[in-house]
XYZ file of C-alpha atoms in Angstrom:
479
model
C 0.025 0.059 0.005
C 1.391 3.562 -0.826
C -0.096 7.019 -1.077
C 0.458 9.820 -3.284
C 0.604 11.967 -0.092
C 4.292 10.631 0.380
C 6.846 13.375 -0.293
C 9.628 12.818 -2.757
C 13.082 11.916 -1.538
C 14.992 15.090 -0.478
C 17.563 16.300 -2.730
C 21.350 15.822 -2.361
C 21.803 19.452 -1.158
C 19.286 18.959 1.721
C 20.787 18.882 5.169
C 20.587 15.637 7.181
C 18.155 17.142 9.454
C 15.892 18.285 6.727
C 16.019 14.838 5.060
C 15.318 13.208 8.366
C 12.115 15.423 9.087
C 10.755 14.557 5.676
C 11.325 10.883 6.105
C 9.689 11.170 9.541
C 6.712 12.874 7.793
C 6.663 10.131 5.100
C 6.006 7.564 7.784
C 3.494 9.594 9.419
C 1.578 10.054 5.999
C 1.713 6.401 5.284
C 0.126 5.596 8.618
C -2.510 8.257 8.379
C -3.316 6.795 5.047
C -3.632 3.418 6.401
C -5.754 4.371 9.366
C -8.056 6.838 7.340
C -8.521 4.390 4.446
C -10.330 1.910 6.980
C -13.086 4.313 7.453
C -14.324 3.490 3.875
C -12.441 0.240 2.447
C -14.776 -1.791 4.526
C -18.073 -0.636 3.078
C -17.725 -2.641 -0.162
C -16.840 -5.776 1.858
C -20.075 -5.934 3.911
C -21.856 -8.331 1.621
C -18.859 -10.612 1.647
C -18.669 -10.530 5.627
C -22.369 -11.205 5.688
C -22.215 -14.511 3.613
C -18.894 -15.635 5.393
C -19.926 -14.923 8.949
C -23.658 -14.974 8.788
C -23.698 -11.464 10.523
C -27.003 -9.740 11.282
C -27.772 -6.238 10.084
C -26.882 -5.079 13.646
C -23.412 -6.822 13.537
C -22.764 -5.172 10.069
C -23.748 -1.799 11.431
C -21.316 -2.088 14.384
C -18.587 -3.276 12.057
C -18.858 -0.196 10.052
C -19.796 2.454 12.816
C -17.833 0.936 15.632
C -14.405 2.038 14.040
C -15.686 5.575 13.607
C -17.019 5.721 17.127
C -13.959 4.669 18.919
C -11.810 6.546 16.366
C -13.646 9.814 17.575
C -13.541 8.987 21.166
C -9.755 8.938 21.650
C -8.514 11.677 19.383
C -8.130 14.567 21.850
C -6.685 12.419 24.764
C -4.280 10.831 22.444
C -3.032 14.221 21.185
C -2.576 15.573 24.578
C -0.528 12.395 25.593
C 1.689 13.047 22.532
C 2.030 16.634 23.570
C 3.060 15.815 27.096
C 4.869 12.492 26.787
C 6.492 12.596 23.211
C 4.793 11.907 20.023
C 7.060 8.990 19.018
C 6.086 6.679 21.823
C 2.288 7.523 21.177
C 2.712 7.133 17.329
C 4.558 3.688 17.550
C 1.990 2.322 20.214
C -0.800 3.295 18.065
C 0.474 1.707 14.866
C 1.403 -1.472 16.713
C -2.079 -1.697 18.188
C -3.622 -0.952 14.715
C -1.478 -3.572 13.147
C -2.618 -6.306 15.784
C -6.178 -5.274 15.495
C -5.990 -5.480 11.740
C -4.763 -8.996 12.015
C -7.442 -9.997 14.517
C -10.139 -8.616 12.195
C -8.838 -10.466 9.272
C -8.762 -13.810 11.311
C -12.290 -13.235 12.783
C -14.270 -16.518 13.056
C -17.454 -14.682 14.109
C -19.300 -11.439 14.028
C -18.448 -10.736 17.668
C -14.884 -11.208 17.251
C -14.830 -8.968 14.191
C -16.804 -6.145 16.027
C -14.296 -6.301 18.926
C -11.361 -6.038 16.487
C -12.908 -3.094 14.666
C -13.427 -1.246 17.988
C -9.767 -1.889 18.779
C -8.778 -0.765 15.409
C -10.557 2.451 15.529
C -9.104 3.348 18.868
C -5.609 2.753 17.722
C -6.406 5.019 14.535
C -7.305 7.721 17.015
C -3.991 7.479 18.733
C -2.102 7.743 15.476
C -3.673 10.568 13.687
C -3.166 13.535 16.100
C 0.601 12.662 16.248
C 0.937 13.002 12.608
C -0.415 16.482 12.728
C 1.476 17.416 15.726
C 4.668 16.112 14.120
C 4.091 18.622 11.313
C 3.654 21.438 13.732
C 6.791 20.500 15.599
C 9.053 19.774 12.555
C 8.234 22.768 10.287
C 7.656 26.357 11.176
C 5.280 29.069 9.858
C 4.926 29.166 6.099
C 6.813 25.926 5.479
C 4.027 24.066 7.102
C 1.946 24.641 3.870
C 3.651 21.765 1.901
C 3.381 19.022 4.644
C -0.070 19.939 5.206
C -0.929 19.779 1.588
C 0.407 16.302 1.471
C -1.697 15.370 4.473
C -4.779 16.882 2.864
C -3.880 14.727 -0.277
C -3.619 11.721 1.971
C -7.055 12.392 3.734
C -8.635 12.958 0.353
C -7.301 9.960 -1.423
C -7.718 7.465 1.476
C -11.261 8.408 1.841
C -12.120 8.203 -2.011
C -9.804 5.262 -2.848
C -11.113 2.960 -0.070
C -14.099 1.406 -2.132
C -11.744 1.047 -5.134
C -8.898 -0.867 -3.135
C -11.558 -2.910 -1.417
C -12.971 -3.913 -4.598
C -9.736 -4.961 -5.917
C -8.819 -7.065 -2.790
C -12.170 -8.790 -2.919
C -11.806 -9.334 -6.570
C -8.259 -11.017 -5.993
C -9.054 -12.826 -2.852
C -12.635 -14.090 -3.823
C -15.915 -13.311 -2.652
C -15.813 -15.780 0.336
C -12.262 -14.837 1.795
C -11.596 -11.551 -0.148
C -12.976 -9.391 2.668
C -10.183 -10.789 5.031
C -7.505 -9.144 2.938
C -9.242 -5.778 3.498
C -7.652 -6.049 6.937
C -4.539 -8.369 6.141
C -3.170 -5.651 3.959
C -2.640 -3.257 6.755
C -0.202 -5.952 8.704
C 3.151 -5.627 6.640
C 2.512 -1.818 6.182
C 1.887 -1.453 9.971
C 5.132 -3.497 10.878
C 7.212 -1.517 8.624
C 5.773 1.809 10.026
C 6.370 0.708 13.496
C 10.117 -0.034 12.816
C 10.648 3.281 10.707
C 8.579 5.268 13.261
C 10.900 4.213 16.121
C 13.869 5.180 14.069
C 12.944 8.442 12.429
C 10.447 10.302 14.587
C 12.222 12.547 17.214
C 12.214 11.337 20.631
C 11.775 14.623 22.325
C 8.417 15.532 23.777
C 6.622 18.482 22.884
C 5.848 19.278 26.369
C 7.189 19.003 29.933
C 6.919 15.561 31.300
C 5.599 16.564 34.738
C 2.237 17.546 33.412
C -0.700 15.463 34.576
C -3.154 14.287 31.912
C -6.272 15.554 33.403
C -8.308 12.299 34.036
C -11.545 14.143 34.686
C -11.424 16.170 31.530
C -10.729 12.669 29.658
C -13.562 11.100 31.084
C -16.085 14.033 30.540
C -14.938 14.403 26.834
C -15.239 10.902 26.224
C -18.738 10.537 27.519
C -19.729 13.520 25.821
C -18.519 12.524 22.365
C -19.887 9.062 23.034
C -23.308 10.175 23.742
C -23.322 12.543 20.577
C -21.832 9.836 18.111
C -23.772 6.856 19.431
C -27.143 7.692 18.014
C -25.587 9.050 14.729
C -23.593 6.080 13.830
C -26.153 3.381 15.148
C -28.645 3.655 12.307
C -30.392 0.596 13.131
C -31.796 2.011 16.474
C -35.353 2.884 15.804
C -37.717 5.377 17.500
C -36.947 9.104 18.530
C -35.819 8.419 22.033
C -32.232 7.622 20.876
C -31.745 11.279 19.883
C -32.114 12.171 23.576
C -28.589 11.090 23.853
C -27.540 14.002 21.753
C -28.536 16.927 24.120
C -27.218 14.712 27.060
C -23.966 14.653 25.190
C -23.916 18.440 24.612
C -24.630 19.088 28.199
C -21.696 16.809 29.172
C -19.445 18.610 26.805
C -20.505 22.007 28.372
C -19.467 20.399 31.704
C -16.151 19.439 29.924
C -15.654 22.996 28.981
C -16.515 24.309 32.577
C -14.050 21.771 34.027
C -11.273 22.628 31.637
C -11.468 26.349 32.254
C -11.165 25.623 36.025
C -8.473 23.032 35.638
C -6.440 25.452 33.326
C -5.770 27.697 36.431
C -3.578 24.929 37.984
C -2.312 22.701 35.236
C -2.211 22.205 31.525
C -5.654 21.097 30.539
C -6.540 18.143 28.117
C -7.591 20.907 25.746
C -7.022 24.667 26.113
C -10.452 26.307 25.370
C -8.303 29.584 24.613
C -7.449 28.037 21.171
C -11.136 28.960 20.313
C -10.123 32.644 20.835
C -8.104 32.455 17.580
C -10.582 33.241 14.766
C -8.486 30.952 12.475
C -8.954 27.941 14.812
C -12.733 28.516 15.619
C -13.986 29.184 12.091
C -11.481 26.647 10.683
C -12.974 23.893 13.027
C -16.423 24.805 12.255
C -15.702 24.681 8.358
C -14.052 21.273 8.922
C -17.049 19.783 11.076
C -19.618 21.067 8.362
C -17.633 20.099 5.365
C -16.988 16.656 6.460
C -20.672 16.322 7.144
C -21.279 16.657 3.362
C -17.893 15.152 2.086
C -17.915 11.872 3.599
C -21.741 11.200 2.956
C -20.985 11.462 -0.871
C -19.174 8.049 -1.054
C -21.577 6.284 1.215
C -24.764 7.154 -0.854
C -22.776 6.691 -4.133
C -21.573 3.210 -3.393
C -25.345 2.133 -2.444
C -26.573 3.789 -5.778
C -24.037 1.984 -7.825
C -24.056 -1.591 -6.197
C -27.384 -1.814 -4.720
C -29.292 0.180 -7.238
C -27.600 -0.382 -10.530
C -25.948 -3.713 -9.990
C -22.458 -2.840 -10.414
C -19.640 -4.852 -8.812
C -17.610 -3.457 -5.804
C -14.647 -2.964 -8.047
C -16.612 -0.574 -10.745
C -18.096 1.187 -7.705
C -14.692 1.881 -6.545
C -13.349 2.867 -9.962
C -16.334 5.276 -10.467
C -15.023 7.218 -7.336
C -11.604 7.442 -8.679
C -11.821 10.903 -10.418
C -12.665 12.473 -7.182
C -9.652 10.957 -5.686
C -7.281 11.984 -8.418
C -8.673 15.525 -8.453
C -8.316 15.760 -4.765
C -4.751 14.485 -4.783
C -3.680 17.012 -7.450
C -5.257 19.965 -6.005
C -4.185 19.150 -2.293
C -0.623 19.329 -3.245
C -1.156 22.666 -5.075
C -3.453 24.049 -2.234
C -0.569 23.331 0.287
C 1.854 25.268 -1.710
C -0.275 28.549 -2.358
C -2.488 28.568 0.784
C -0.015 31.054 2.573
C -0.491 33.333 -0.373
C -4.442 33.208 -0.825
C -5.473 32.276 2.772
C -9.178 31.489 3.530
C -10.457 32.760 0.035
C -8.641 29.586 -1.254
C -10.768 27.578 0.870
C -13.934 29.420 -0.327
C -13.018 28.779 -3.812
C -12.491 25.070 -3.152
C -15.909 24.760 -1.217
C -17.648 26.522 -4.226
C -15.989 24.207 -6.686
C -17.092 21.162 -4.824
C -20.768 22.302 -4.635
C -20.605 23.182 -8.411
C -19.301 19.741 -9.178
C -22.024 17.929 -7.069
C -24.775 19.822 -8.543
C -23.387 19.011 -11.991
C -23.466 15.281 -11.106
C -27.299 15.630 -10.325
C -27.884 17.700 -13.621
C -26.080 14.919 -15.620
C -27.994 11.997 -14.034
C -31.257 13.859 -14.454
C -30.750 14.250 -18.223
C -29.197 10.901 -18.733
C -30.828 8.403 -21.016
C -32.118 5.241 -19.617
C -29.433 2.544 -19.460
C -26.610 5.018 -19.770
C -23.193 4.055 -18.039
C -23.454 6.091 -14.838
C -19.625 5.800 -13.849
C -18.744 7.550 -17.185
C -21.286 10.154 -16.952
C -20.137 11.238 -13.522
C -16.631 11.069 -14.078
C -15.999 14.572 -15.139
C -18.100 16.353 -12.497
C -16.617 14.266 -9.753
C -13.231 15.115 -10.991
C -14.316 18.905 -10.557
C -15.690 18.242 -7.078
C -12.472 16.452 -6.259
C -10.281 19.342 -7.197
C -12.406 21.536 -5.131
C -11.966 19.165 -2.183
C -8.212 19.383 -2.402
C -8.298 23.110 -2.031
C -10.450 22.709 1.161
C -8.964 19.988 3.564
C -5.361 20.709 3.238
C -5.516 24.660 3.197
C -8.110 24.549 5.886
C -6.085 22.454 8.272
C -3.088 24.669 7.656
C -4.915 27.877 8.458
C -6.859 26.337 11.391
C -3.611 25.118 13.178
C -1.475 28.153 12.201
C -1.762 29.958 15.437
C -1.798 26.846 17.743
C 1.284 26.583 19.940
C 3.439 23.549 19.262
C 3.124 22.342 22.960
C -0.721 22.021 22.282
C -0.287 20.862 18.489
C -1.708 17.300 19.296
C -4.526 18.258 21.533
C -5.485 21.036 18.989
C -5.264 18.716 16.074
C -7.163 16.137 18.003
C -10.082 18.510 18.652
C -10.198 19.445 14.985
C -10.351 15.780 13.891
C -12.889 14.973 16.466
C -15.163 17.808 14.956
C -14.405 15.893 11.527
C -15.520 12.560 12.871
C -18.714 13.998 14.454
C -19.423 15.881 11.016
C -19.000 12.685 9.150
C -21.288 10.514 11.435
C -23.981 13.417 11.494
C -23.604 13.732 7.699
C -23.918 9.974 6.890
C -26.955 9.890 9.089
C -28.710 12.893 7.730
C -27.880 12.296 4.122
C -28.514 8.463 4.470
C -31.783 8.802 6.053
C -33.048 11.201 3.209
C -31.654 8.354 0.648
C -33.535 5.711 2.390
C -36.728 7.788 2.751
C -36.611 8.853 -0.923
C -36.133 5.250 -1.983
C -39.326 4.103 -0.114
C -41.368 6.951 -1.141
C -40.398 6.391 -4.792
C -40.919 2.860 -4.809
C -37.327 1.931 -5.147
C -36.076 4.602 -7.524
C -32.296 4.639 -6.590
C -31.533 7.347 -9.070
C -34.072 9.775 -7.619
C -33.001 8.878 -4.116
C -29.338 9.366 -4.954
C -30.112 12.892 -6.743
C -31.989 14.023 -3.629
C -29.566 13.071 -0.947
C -26.555 14.369 -3.113
C -28.296 17.617 -3.267
C -28.731 17.611 0.573
C -24.777 16.867 0.770
C -24.156 19.918 -1.381
C -26.362 21.862 0.769
C -24.235 20.953 3.816
C -21.103 21.968 2.059
C -22.750 25.272 1.080
C -23.123 25.986 4.759
C -19.248 25.544 5.150
C -18.827 27.988 2.070
C -21.018 30.514 4.135
C -18.692 30.218 7.102
C -15.572 30.546 4.891
C -17.041 33.669 3.325
C -17.806 34.953 6.944
C -14.165 34.481 7.820
C -13.071 36.220 4.575
C -15.376 39.249 5.207
C -14.048 39.608 8.645
C -10.491 39.538 7.372
C -11.322 42.308 4.833
C -12.780 44.506 7.480
C -9.667 44.212 9.544
């Protein structure tokens, strides 16, 4: 497994320290690619798992959503641990645990075993990802962070979009019965290599003093709050309105977390310093990320359902159909990282507008398509446009959002940003998926109509992120 987000080898004129930091970043990007890939790669393997293990719909829902749930729960705490105790230890531990969990998932003899392995896998991914972002903050300074954040943005975009394609390829090679196991086994050799290289290349120095306590009360309050918010979002098989009472309970718990952190900060370094939200770049950037991921992630969920369940395409073809988005995202992310310091938040606004235009174009093309037309070919060009826009959103927004975060808080700051992304993803899939299935039922099984309606909702959600970006641009001009 490799990623286009991996930076090229340093030239011969680069200093040893410069080459080493790019090598360390390369290891981090490969690890981030691997953990983020597992958010989407499993979707196309669900039918094979169902046949092989005899899993119930509830089991399959936990296989898909359990990963996202534990991923989101651990991010801030893991980021704070890396800030206080050193990123190398946290990174290596997280990758080792992820590799072990992947092997256990591939060996699963029963649905219960697979669910437990996926929960462990998600928690390990939550340990790894804030270390990668914190590493960029630690190894690169000021404007030079643009390029590594651009590569990280490309990694995020590609891993999310290419998951169904890689999953389809692995199932095609491994066979319908056992191909789903290779979706997990493919992580093992890459994970072992990342553990070895991470231990050798990532700096050992901690980002903060070792005598800081890790705020166990804050960890508990944040964990419970995020769990209560995420649980009804990721558990789509729970019926009835009562499950939504968990959301306000979670929000109240998060308010309690904020009050505790404000009090704790008077004596010790808190789990998360709320003063970061005093930076406009961090506050509005976090809001843009939360809302954008609410629309962005849902696209692949409903597109895969439309192609496979509605039109009868194979997992491989469904994955190939999403590839134009991934290619556009990769190309634009690398560019966006290089020019974000020149253009700032207006670049993010242009990217968001481009994504909306691309998605609306998909709807228009499908609405006017003749019966029996090849949907993957029809949607390739507008998805490429949407991917180009996405590449100008994720990396530049991350660069701008974290630009004023002190290095000693880089892990926890990045963890909170990514927690928002995970909550946004879960909420977006819940809302857009709900519209998809309700439209499907109301139309008597018209998958094309259901897809167009839900895609317009995803575009509307991304439009809200565009409004937040334009608000930031307006404030910037006034100042």
